[in-house]
Amino acid sequence: MAEKEGGIVKKGHEEGLKMATALLEEFKLPLGLLPLEDVVEVGFVRSTGYMWILQKKKVEHNFKMVSKLVSYHTEIHGYVEKNRIKKLKGVKAKELMLWPPVSEIIVDESSTGKIHFKSLAGITKTFPVEAFAAGQ
């Protein structure tokens, strides 16, 4: 894929998880935002912000503080920048009986402590950012 050209790639669970965590930290995103399991590969192209994650199986994670079940596909990708992931693919959040895809995640730069999840359907959900801290 052309998007991956010139990317830094880390293979294996430990190295991939370290890289994913370092990217979340660098771009001021909550460290628990991507609860990954059995990571195969994580890649990042600094010039474009394109990031991808491959894992062996789909992961569902319940963020208990906000009672939100989120599904992470085996392939997750998007463009990361400060406080934001856009054009996100591979992440869905359960809403009633539906699983709309999450297309963008934005963390407020101000001290509001809010994180916003946008779907392609135009739905935006806002939560406290601490609900997505590591270990949540």
mmCIF file with all atom_site columns, C-alpha atoms in Angstrom:
data_model
loop_
_atom_site.group_PDB
_atom_site.id
_atom_site.type_symbol
_atom_site.label_atom_id
_atom_site.label_alt_id
_atom_site.label_comp_id
_atom_site.label_asym_id
_atom_site.label_entity_id
_atom_site.label_seq_id
_atom_site.pdbx_PDB_ins_code
_atom_site.Cartn_x
_atom_site.Cartn_y
_atom_site.Cartn_z
_atom_site.occupancy
_atom_site.B_iso_or_equiv
_atom_site.pdbx_formal_charge
_atom_site.auth_seq_id
_atom_site.auth_comp_id
_atom_site.auth_asym_id
_atom_site.auth_atom_id
_atom_site.pdbx_PDB_model_num
ATOM 1   C CA . MET A 1 1   ? 0.000   0.000   0.000  1.00 0.00 ? 1   MET A CA 1
ATOM 2   C CA . ALA A 1 2   ? 1.237   3.449   -0.907 1.00 0.00 ? 2   ALA A CA 1
ATOM 3   C CA . GLU A 1 3   ? 0.183   4.850   2.492  1.00 0.00 ? 3   GLU A CA 1
ATOM 4   C CA . LYS A 1 4   ? 2.727   2.621   4.241  1.00 0.00 ? 4   LYS A CA 1
ATOM 5   C CA . GLU A 1 5   ? 5.670   3.772   2.099  1.00 0.00 ? 5   GLU A CA 1
ATOM 6   C CA . GLY A 1 6   ? 8.530   5.089   4.202  1.00 0.00 ? 6   GLY A CA 1
ATOM 7   C CA . GLY A 1 7   ? 6.933   3.891   7.426  1.00 0.00 ? 7   GLY A CA 1
ATOM 8   C CA . ILE A 1 8   ? 8.616   2.697   10.596 1.00 0.00 ? 8   ILE A CA 1
ATOM 9   C CA . VAL A 1 9   ? 7.376   -0.831  11.325 1.00 0.00 ? 9   VAL A CA 1
ATOM 10  C CA . LYS A 1 10  ? 7.557   -2.818  14.552 1.00 0.00 ? 10  LYS A CA 1
ATOM 11  C CA . LYS A 1 11  ? 6.710   -6.537  14.456 1.00 0.00 ? 11  LYS A CA 1
ATOM 12  C CA . GLY A 1 12  ? 5.473   -8.682  17.309 1.00 0.00 ? 12  GLY A CA 1
ATOM 13  C CA . HIS A 1 13  ? 3.289   -7.955  20.310 1.00 0.00 ? 13  HIS A CA 1
ATOM 14  C CA . GLU A 1 14  ? 5.824   -6.346  22.681 1.00 0.00 ? 14  GLU A CA 1
ATOM 15  C CA . GLU A 1 15  ? 7.531   -4.087  20.140 1.00 0.00 ? 15  GLU A CA 1
ATOM 16  C CA . GLY A 1 16  ? 4.236   -3.193  18.449 1.00 0.00 ? 16  GLY A CA 1
ATOM 17  C CA . LEU A 1 17  ? 2.542   -2.356  21.740 1.00 0.00 ? 17  LEU A CA 1
ATOM 18  C CA . LYS A 1 18  ? 5.500   -0.164  22.770 1.00 0.00 ? 18  LYS A CA 1
ATOM 19  C CA . MET A 1 19  ? 5.273   1.743   19.498 1.00 0.00 ? 19  MET A CA 1
ATOM 20  C CA . ALA A 1 20  ? 1.470   2.157   19.693 1.00 0.00 ? 20  ALA A CA 1
ATOM 21  C CA . THR A 1 21  ? 1.767   3.448   23.278 1.00 0.00 ? 21  THR A CA 1
ATOM 22  C CA . ALA A 1 22  ? 4.597   5.824   22.319 1.00 0.00 ? 22  ALA A CA 1
ATOM 23  C CA . LEU A 1 23  ? 2.464   7.242   19.466 1.00 0.00 ? 23  LEU A CA 1
ATOM 24  C CA . LEU A 1 24  ? -0.547  7.767   21.745 1.00 0.00 ? 24  LEU A CA 1
ATOM 25  C CA . GLU A 1 25  ? 1.721   9.554   24.224 1.00 0.00 ? 25  GLU A CA 1
ATOM 26  C CA . GLU A 1 26  ? 3.436   11.691  21.580 1.00 0.00 ? 26  GLU A CA 1
ATOM 27  C CA . PHE A 1 27  ? 0.146   12.842  20.072 1.00 0.00 ? 27  PHE A CA 1
ATOM 28  C CA . LYS A 1 28  ? -1.501  13.548  23.461 1.00 0.00 ? 28  LYS A CA 1
ATOM 29  C CA . LEU A 1 29  ? -4.090  10.763  23.208 1.00 0.00 ? 29  LEU A CA 1
ATOM 30  C CA . PRO A 1 30  ? -5.258  8.618   26.163 1.00 0.00 ? 30  PRO A CA 1
ATOM 31  C CA . LEU A 1 31  ? -2.980  5.619   26.677 1.00 0.00 ? 31  LEU A CA 1
ATOM 32  C CA . GLY A 1 32  ? -5.918  3.215   27.115 1.00 0.00 ? 32  GLY A CA 1
ATOM 33  C CA . LEU A 1 33  ? -7.551  4.218   23.830 1.00 0.00 ? 33  LEU A CA 1
ATOM 34  C CA . LEU A 1 34  ? -6.220  1.153   21.983 1.00 0.00 ? 34  LEU A CA 1
ATOM 35  C CA . PRO A 1 35  ? -6.459  -1.935  24.236 1.00 0.00 ? 35  PRO A CA 1
ATOM 36  C CA . LEU A 1 36  ? -4.595  -4.259  21.874 1.00 0.00 ? 36  LEU A CA 1
ATOM 37  C CA . GLU A 1 37  ? -4.013  -8.005  22.139 1.00 0.00 ? 37  GLU A CA 1
ATOM 38  C CA . ASP A 1 38  ? -1.754  -10.292 20.093 1.00 0.00 ? 38  ASP A CA 1
ATOM 39  C CA . VAL A 1 39  ? -0.268  -7.468  18.016 1.00 0.00 ? 39  VAL A CA 1
ATOM 40  C CA . VAL A 1 40  ? 1.330   -8.626  14.777 1.00 0.00 ? 40  VAL A CA 1
ATOM 41  C CA . GLU A 1 41  ? 2.551   -5.271  13.450 1.00 0.00 ? 41  GLU A CA 1
ATOM 42  C CA . VAL A 1 42  ? 2.375   -1.531  14.133 1.00 0.00 ? 42  VAL A CA 1
ATOM 43  C CA . GLY A 1 43  ? 3.522   1.015   11.580 1.00 0.00 ? 43  GLY A CA 1
ATOM 44  C CA . PHE A 1 44  ? 3.753   4.773   11.314 1.00 0.00 ? 44  PHE A CA 1
ATOM 45  C CA . VAL A 1 45  ? 4.649   7.170   8.501  1.00 0.00 ? 45  VAL A CA 1
ATOM 46  C CA . ARG A 1 46  ? 5.812   10.384  10.142 1.00 0.00 ? 46  ARG A CA 1
ATOM 47  C CA . SER A 1 47  ? 5.504   12.532  6.992  1.00 0.00 ? 47  SER A CA 1
ATOM 48  C CA . THR A 1 48  ? 1.763   11.841  6.614  1.00 0.00 ? 48  THR A CA 1
ATOM 49  C CA . GLY A 1 49  ? 0.721   10.714  10.099 1.00 0.00 ? 49  GLY A CA 1
ATOM 50  C CA . TYR A 1 50  ? -0.588  7.401   8.693  1.00 0.00 ? 50  TYR A CA 1
ATOM 51  C CA . MET A 1 51  ? -0.671  4.702   11.378 1.00 0.00 ? 51  MET A CA 1
ATOM 52  C CA . TRP A 1 52  ? -1.692  1.059   11.125 1.00 0.00 ? 52  TRP A CA 1
ATOM 53  C CA . ILE A 1 53  ? -2.069  -1.789  13.573 1.00 0.00 ? 53  ILE A CA 1
ATOM 54  C CA . LEU A 1 54  ? -2.488  -5.469  12.751 1.00 0.00 ? 54  LEU A CA 1
ATOM 55  C CA . GLN A 1 55  ? -3.545  -7.914  15.453 1.00 0.00 ? 55  GLN A CA 1
ATOM 56  C CA . LYS A 1 56  ? -4.275  -11.641 15.292 1.00 0.00 ? 56  LYS A CA 1
ATOM 57  C CA . LYS A 1 57  ? -7.930  -11.376 16.270 1.00 0.00 ? 57  LYS A CA 1
ATOM 58  C CA . LYS A 1 58  ? -10.703 -8.854  16.815 1.00 0.00 ? 58  LYS A CA 1
ATOM 59  C CA . VAL A 1 59  ? -10.780 -7.422  20.336 1.00 0.00 ? 59  VAL A CA 1
ATOM 60  C CA . GLU A 1 60  ? -13.836 -6.155  22.206 1.00 0.00 ? 60  GLU A CA 1
ATOM 61  C CA . HIS A 1 61  ? -13.191 -3.940  25.205 1.00 0.00 ? 61  HIS A CA 1
ATOM 62  C CA . ASN A 1 62  ? -15.661 -2.522  27.716 1.00 0.00 ? 62  ASN A CA 1
ATOM 63  C CA . PHE A 1 63  ? -14.727 0.936   28.981 1.00 0.00 ? 63  PHE A CA 1
ATOM 64  C CA . LYS A 1 64  ? -16.467 0.525   32.342 1.00 0.00 ? 64  LYS A CA 1
ATOM 65  C CA . MET A 1 65  ? -16.406 4.149   33.474 1.00 0.00 ? 65  MET A CA 1
ATOM 66  C CA . VAL A 1 66  ? -18.647 5.139   30.523 1.00 0.00 ? 66  VAL A CA 1
ATOM 67  C CA . SER A 1 67  ? -20.324 1.736   29.936 1.00 0.00 ? 67  SER A CA 1
ATOM 68  C CA . LYS A 1 68  ? -19.125 1.651   26.341 1.00 0.00 ? 68  LYS A CA 1
ATOM 69  C CA . LEU A 1 69  ? -18.311 -1.546  24.447 1.00 0.00 ? 69  LEU A CA 1
ATOM 70  C CA . VAL A 1 70  ? -15.804 -0.960  21.640 1.00 0.00 ? 70  VAL A CA 1
ATOM 71  C CA . SER A 1 71  ? -14.717 -3.416  18.945 1.00 0.00 ? 71  SER A CA 1
ATOM 72  C CA . TYR A 1 72  ? -11.211 -3.307  17.448 1.00 0.00 ? 72  TYR A CA 1
ATOM 73  C CA . HIS A 1 73  ? -10.858 -5.179  14.143 1.00 0.00 ? 73  HIS A CA 1
ATOM 74  C CA . THR A 1 74  ? -7.753  -7.166  13.179 1.00 0.00 ? 74  THR A CA 1
ATOM 75  C CA . GLU A 1 75  ? -6.646  -4.194  11.049 1.00 0.00 ? 75  GLU A CA 1
ATOM 76  C CA . ILE A 1 76  ? -6.918  -0.652  12.398 1.00 0.00 ? 76  ILE A CA 1
ATOM 77  C CA . HIS A 1 77  ? -5.627  2.361   10.505 1.00 0.00 ? 77  HIS A CA 1
ATOM 78  C CA . GLY A 1 78  ? -5.971  6.121   10.331 1.00 0.00 ? 78  GLY A CA 1
ATOM 79  C CA . TYR A 1 79  ? -4.099  9.399   10.405 1.00 0.00 ? 79  TYR A CA 1
ATOM 80  C CA . VAL A 1 80  ? -2.813  10.583  13.759 1.00 0.00 ? 80  VAL A CA 1
ATOM 81  C CA . GLU A 1 81  ? -1.994  14.156  14.731 1.00 0.00 ? 81  GLU A CA 1
ATOM 82  C CA . LYS A 1 82  ? -1.908  16.089  18.014 1.00 0.00 ? 82  LYS A CA 1
ATOM 83  C CA . ASN A 1 83  ? -5.074  15.287  20.013 1.00 0.00 ? 83  ASN A CA 1
ATOM 84  C CA . ARG A 1 84  ? -6.716  13.535  17.057 1.00 0.00 ? 84  ARG A CA 1
ATOM 85  C CA . ILE A 1 85  ? -7.048  10.415  14.915 1.00 0.00 ? 85  ILE A CA 1
ATOM 86  C CA . LYS A 1 86  ? -8.923  10.981  11.643 1.00 0.00 ? 86  LYS A CA 1
ATOM 87  C CA . LYS A 1 87  ? -10.061 8.749   8.773  1.00 0.00 ? 87  LYS A CA 1
ATOM 88  C CA . LEU A 1 88  ? -10.057 5.942   11.326 1.00 0.00 ? 88  LEU A CA 1
ATOM 89  C CA . LYS A 1 89  ? -11.000 2.443   10.143 1.00 0.00 ? 89  LYS A CA 1
ATOM 90  C CA . GLY A 1 90  ? -11.378 -0.759  12.146 1.00 0.00 ? 90  GLY A CA 1
ATOM 91  C CA . VAL A 1 91  ? -12.962 0.635   15.330 1.00 0.00 ? 91  VAL A CA 1
ATOM 92  C CA . LYS A 1 92  ? -16.669 0.391   16.182 1.00 0.00 ? 92  LYS A CA 1
ATOM 93  C CA . ALA A 1 93  ? -18.598 1.418   19.298 1.00 0.00 ? 93  ALA A CA 1
ATOM 94  C CA . LYS A 1 94  ? -21.832 -0.272  20.288 1.00 0.00 ? 94  LYS A CA 1
ATOM 95  C CA . GLU A 1 95  ? -24.884 2.006   20.274 1.00 0.00 ? 95  GLU A CA 1
ATOM 96  C CA . LEU A 1 96  ? -28.075 0.218   21.301 1.00 0.00 ? 96  LEU A CA 1
ATOM 97  C CA . MET A 1 97  ? -28.165 -2.749  18.894 1.00 0.00 ? 97  MET A CA 1
ATOM 98  C CA . LEU A 1 98  ? -25.889 -1.216  16.237 1.00 0.00 ? 98  LEU A CA 1
ATOM 99  C CA . TRP A 1 99  ? -22.116 -1.045  15.788 1.00 0.00 ? 99  TRP A CA 1
ATOM 100 C CA . PRO A 1 100 ? -21.458 2.230   13.899 1.00 0.00 ? 100 PRO A CA 1
ATOM 101 C CA . PRO A 1 101 ? -17.840 2.700   12.805 1.00 0.00 ? 101 PRO A CA 1
ATOM 102 C CA . VAL A 1 102 ? -15.842 5.389   14.588 1.00 0.00 ? 102 VAL A CA 1
ATOM 103 C CA . SER A 1 103 ? -14.250 7.627   11.951 1.00 0.00 ? 103 SER A CA 1
ATOM 104 C CA . GLU A 1 104 ? -12.575 10.251  14.107 1.00 0.00 ? 104 GLU A CA 1
ATOM 105 C CA . ILE A 1 105 ? -11.400 10.704  17.697 1.00 0.00 ? 105 ILE A CA 1
ATOM 106 C CA . ILE A 1 106 ? -10.647 14.173  19.074 1.00 0.00 ? 106 ILE A CA 1
ATOM 107 C CA . VAL A 1 107 ? -9.316  15.128  22.505 1.00 0.00 ? 107 VAL A CA 1
ATOM 108 C CA . ASP A 1 108 ? -10.077 18.704  23.585 1.00 0.00 ? 108 ASP A CA 1
ATOM 109 C CA . GLU A 1 109 ? -6.932  20.814  23.801 1.00 0.00 ? 109 GLU A CA 1
ATOM 110 C CA . SER A 1 110 ? -8.440  22.915  26.558 1.00 0.00 ? 110 SER A CA 1
ATOM 111 C CA . SER A 1 111 ? -8.796  21.757  30.123 1.00 0.00 ? 111 SER A CA 1
ATOM 112 C CA . THR A 1 112 ? -12.339 20.414  29.626 1.00 0.00 ? 112 THR A CA 1
ATOM 113 C CA . GLY A 1 113 ? -11.039 16.851  29.848 1.00 0.00 ? 113 GLY A CA 1
ATOM 114 C CA . LYS A 1 114 ? -13.368 15.643  27.082 1.00 0.00 ? 114 LYS A CA 1
ATOM 115 C CA . ILE A 1 115 ? -12.849 13.183  24.231 1.00 0.00 ? 115 ILE A CA 1
ATOM 116 C CA . HIS A 1 116 ? -15.169 13.062  21.205 1.00 0.00 ? 116 HIS A CA 1
ATOM 117 C CA . PHE A 1 117 ? -15.900 10.052  18.983 1.00 0.00 ? 117 PHE A CA 1
ATOM 118 C CA . LYS A 1 118 ? -17.414 10.795  15.575 1.00 0.00 ? 118 LYS A CA 1
ATOM 119 C CA . SER A 1 119 ? -19.036 8.268   13.253 1.00 0.00 ? 119 SER A CA 1
ATOM 120 C CA . LEU A 1 120 ? -19.606 8.442   9.507  1.00 0.00 ? 120 LEU A CA 1
ATOM 121 C CA . ALA A 1 121 ? -23.332 8.603   10.283 1.00 0.00 ? 121 ALA A CA 1
ATOM 122 C CA . GLY A 1 122 ? -22.780 12.033  11.819 1.00 0.00 ? 122 GLY A CA 1
ATOM 123 C CA . ILE A 1 123 ? -23.172 10.845  15.407 1.00 0.00 ? 123 ILE A CA 1
ATOM 124 C CA . THR A 1 124 ? -20.764 12.351  17.944 1.00 0.00 ? 124 THR A CA 1
ATOM 125 C CA . LYS A 1 125 ? -20.425 10.990  21.468 1.00 0.00 ? 125 LYS A CA 1
ATOM 126 C CA . THR A 1 126 ? -18.478 12.852  24.158 1.00 0.00 ? 126 THR A CA 1
ATOM 127 C CA . PHE A 1 127 ? -16.968 11.300  27.285 1.00 0.00 ? 127 PHE A CA 1
ATOM 128 C CA . PRO A 1 128 ? -14.493 12.214  30.034 1.00 0.00 ? 128 PRO A CA 1
ATOM 129 C CA . VAL A 1 129 ? -10.992 11.558  28.712 1.00 0.00 ? 129 VAL A CA 1
ATOM 130 C CA . GLU A 1 130 ? -9.994  9.717   31.924 1.00 0.00 ? 130 GLU A CA 1
ATOM 131 C CA . ALA A 1 131 ? -12.391 6.901   30.957 1.00 0.00 ? 131 ALA A CA 1
ATOM 132 C CA . PHE A 1 132 ? -9.824  5.932   28.306 1.00 0.00 ? 132 PHE A CA 1
ATOM 133 C CA . ALA A 1 133 ? -6.723  6.062   30.484 1.00 0.00 ? 133 ALA A CA 1
ATOM 134 C CA . ALA A 1 134 ? -4.439  3.041   30.628 1.00 0.00 ? 134 ALA A CA 1
ATOM 135 C CA . GLY A 1 135 ? -6.016  0.193   32.589 1.00 0.00 ? 135 GLY A CA 1
ATOM 136 C CA . GLN A 1 136 ? -9.628  1.340   32.135 1.00 0.00 ? 136 GLN A CA 1
#
